Amino acid sequence: MSKTGAPGLALVRVDNRLVHGQVLEAWLPALDAQGILVADDEAAGNMLARSAMALAIPPRVSLLVLRLQAAADLLRPGGRGPPAARTLLLLREVRDAVSLHAQGVLMPRLNLGNVHFAPGRRQVSTAVFLDPSELQELEKLAATGTTVEVRAVPNETPLGLDAIKAKFRA
Amino acid sequence: MKVSRLALARVFFRSLFLQAAWNPRGMQNVGFADAISPALDELYQGPARAAASTRHLEFFNCHPYFAAAILGGAVRLEERVATGEAAMDSVSAFKRALGPPFAALGDGFFWLALRPAAALAAALTAPLLGPGCVLVFLGLYNSVHLAARLWLFSTGYQRGEGIVDSVGRAHLASGTGLLKVCGAVLAGAIAARTALFAGAPLQMLLTGSTIVVAAVFLPRLKTIWAVYIALGLGLALGGGVFQLAQA
Amino acid sequence: MLPLPQLLWLAGTAAIVSGLAAVDRKGALQLMLSRPIVLAPVLGALLGDARGGLMLGLPLELLFLGGVNLGGSIPDNESLLAGALAAMVVPAGLAGRGVESSLAALGLALLLPLSLVGRSLDRASERRNAQLAGLAVLRAAAGDARAARVNLLGLALPFGATAAICAACVLASPLLALLHAALPARVSSGLGAGWSLVWALAAASAIRAIREPRAPALAAITATAMGAAFLLVRGIL
């Protein structure tokens, strides 16, 4: 975790479930993160989702739920930056990460935590399913210097892009 | 339109088997669809009934106890969907919005606070109660567990989307924090007892320092290797150095 | 050695109890009957030595106190290990001088890999459940309102596999007793010392299981206070 991304981003994670046990109980302490930024249109537009998330977040951790575009404006160079000095950025889909990166958000590392099954997606780990176009997008990200990994919780061995591709073809 | 009390009771009973077919693709989807079936039976007929099953076979995951709240709320929402008061996808949106954050609350409170604290309290009573300490653990844990599960289900059904508000007013986070502090103190007491009952001063010192060294290195070791190292060390030291003293 | 009919009876008991615990662990109820602190003494009681079972279950409980099933991540299977250990060590003890620490340590050394085998078993259950889920989705799409009833079939594999392993452990218990009796005194006392160190490890592991930044400090303060109080009382007496 030495490489710095957008200033203040401790990790960028793709997780369909956004705020849940793995994130709060495993990643927050491992990253020593002080803030969570959820960049997701559905969550931002759903009062119930936002208040339930706020309920689950530990008291000393800040939570910000924004639409994807608002998060991009915040995080790209020249933006106001993330809410806390060490912020965990949560995204629902791979395409959200691609979109942020395309808008200039620095992303030295991209963690894939939970990507649910959907028609056309193939399993690459217990909790990550990808479709061919997502894999292609991840390869493009990797080519620009982003380290892509599949890892549900920090004490698991991360699966790199080559291993992901091998699993995908298997 | 309301479902009968009997159907509600059956939904709650089936919720106890929520994870029977836990799978990576849909996680608790089959359990959820099975649990809510008795309510759907009363609300829908014919093709609409099967369609409702299909809707509930979509991805779902939560903490198994907290899922009872979402199940109760989903029954309430389905009552409104059946009469056309609410849109069909409102149930899915409700499940998607609450599943993950409630999972986090349940993981934190039950798995990481109540269970260790209850187990440690029971382990401390073992020298006194012998096998009776099992009842201490089961009693402490399940009195909270079963009461919470029932409360979550009935509140979820009665309040629907208001469940978030009700759970918020239960101030679970402070309970989690308090139980973790209790757990840490109890673990310290177990460590002290293990060292103090190790035998003569030499063995006490040896046990005490082993605990400290192990606590430092454990996060970097898998449990199974740590146990083999402990057993190997015992064999190397031999029984002469290490007086046996067990509870 | 225990007579064969008794051994078979005990094997059947161990199979049912450990199988039920395996089901309680994730699939149904989750009353924590699968925790080592419950399973080992209960199984011990049914096999004829509750205290022996408790002696095995306590350190295992503390060793695996922090293992938690977060989302799809699978922890070591403490329940299979606890069931198998009680199923093998308690009957072996019945045939000899009860559950001694050297016997417990020998059994633990032999059966420890079962915590990992149990993880593979959990993964296998998930694959089997994925088939069941696929079946349920297909049936529901075809208009079957009862499609999700396949849910309970998911309990069969964890029950069956755990029951079989624990029954086999009871049947293998005479071999453990023989091996234990044949150990040179030095090895046997070394194993006893190993058991004490496992207890020390278990205590450390219990402290580490509390996921709270202040936990080590709180535990250290408590332990120091208790140690000081103990020495003070001993000094006065």
CSV table of N, CA, C and O in Angstrom, one decimal, chain A residues 20 24 39 47 55 86 94 106 133 144 169:
chain,number,residue,atom,x,y,z
A,20,HIS,N,-20.5,-3.5,3.8
A,20,HIS,CA,-20.9,-4.7,4.6
A,20,HIS,C,-19.8,-5.2,5.4
A,20,HIS,O,-18.8,-4.5,5.6
A,24,LEU,N,-16.2,-3.3,6.6
A,24,LEU,CA,-16.0,-2.6,7.9
A,24,LEU,C,-15.1,-3.4,8.9
A,24,LEU,O,-14.4,-2.8,9.7
A,39,ALA,N,-19.4,5.7,-4.1
A,39,ALA,CA,-19.7,6.4,-5.3
A,39,ALA,C,-20.6,5.5,-6.1
A,39,ALA,O,-20.2,4.6,-6.8
A,47,MET,N,-32.7,7.0,0.1
A,47,MET,CA,-32.6,7.4,1.4
A,47,MET,C,-32.3,6.3,2.4
A,47,MET,O,-31.5,6.3,3.3
A,55,LEU,N,-25.8,3.8,9.7
A,55,LEU,CA,-26.0,3.0,11.0
A,55,LEU,C,-24.9,2.0,11.2
A,55,LEU,O,-24.5,1.8,12.4
A,86,ARG,N,-7.3,9.2,4.9
A,86,ARG,CA,-7.2,7.9,4.3
A,86,ARG,C,-8.7,7.4,4.1
A,86,ARG,O,-9.4,7.0,5.0
A,94,VAL,N,-17.3,-2.8,-12.1
A,94,VAL,CA,-16.0,-2.5,-12.7
A,94,VAL,C,-16.1,-1.3,-13.6
A,94,VAL,O,-15.1,-0.5,-13.6
A,106,LEU,N,-6.5,9.2,-10.2
A,106,LEU,CA,-5.3,8.3,-10.1
A,106,LEU,C,-5.7,7.0,-9.4
A,106,LEU,O,-6.4,7.0,-8.3
A,133,SER,N,-16.1,-8.3,-21.6
A,133,SER,CA,-15.8,-6.9,-21.8
A,133,SER,C,-15.1,-6.3,-20.5
A,133,SER,O,-14.3,-5.4,-20.6
A,144,THR,N,-2.2,0.7,-18.2
A,144,THR,CA,-1.8,2.1,-17.8
A,144,THR,C,-1.2,2.2,-16.4
A,144,THR,O,-1.0,3.3,-15.9
A,169,ARG,N,-10.4,-18.2,-18.4
A,169,ARG,CA,-10.3,-19.1,-19.5
A,169,ARG,C,-10.6,-20.6,-19.1
A,169,ARG,O,-11.1,-21.4,-19.9
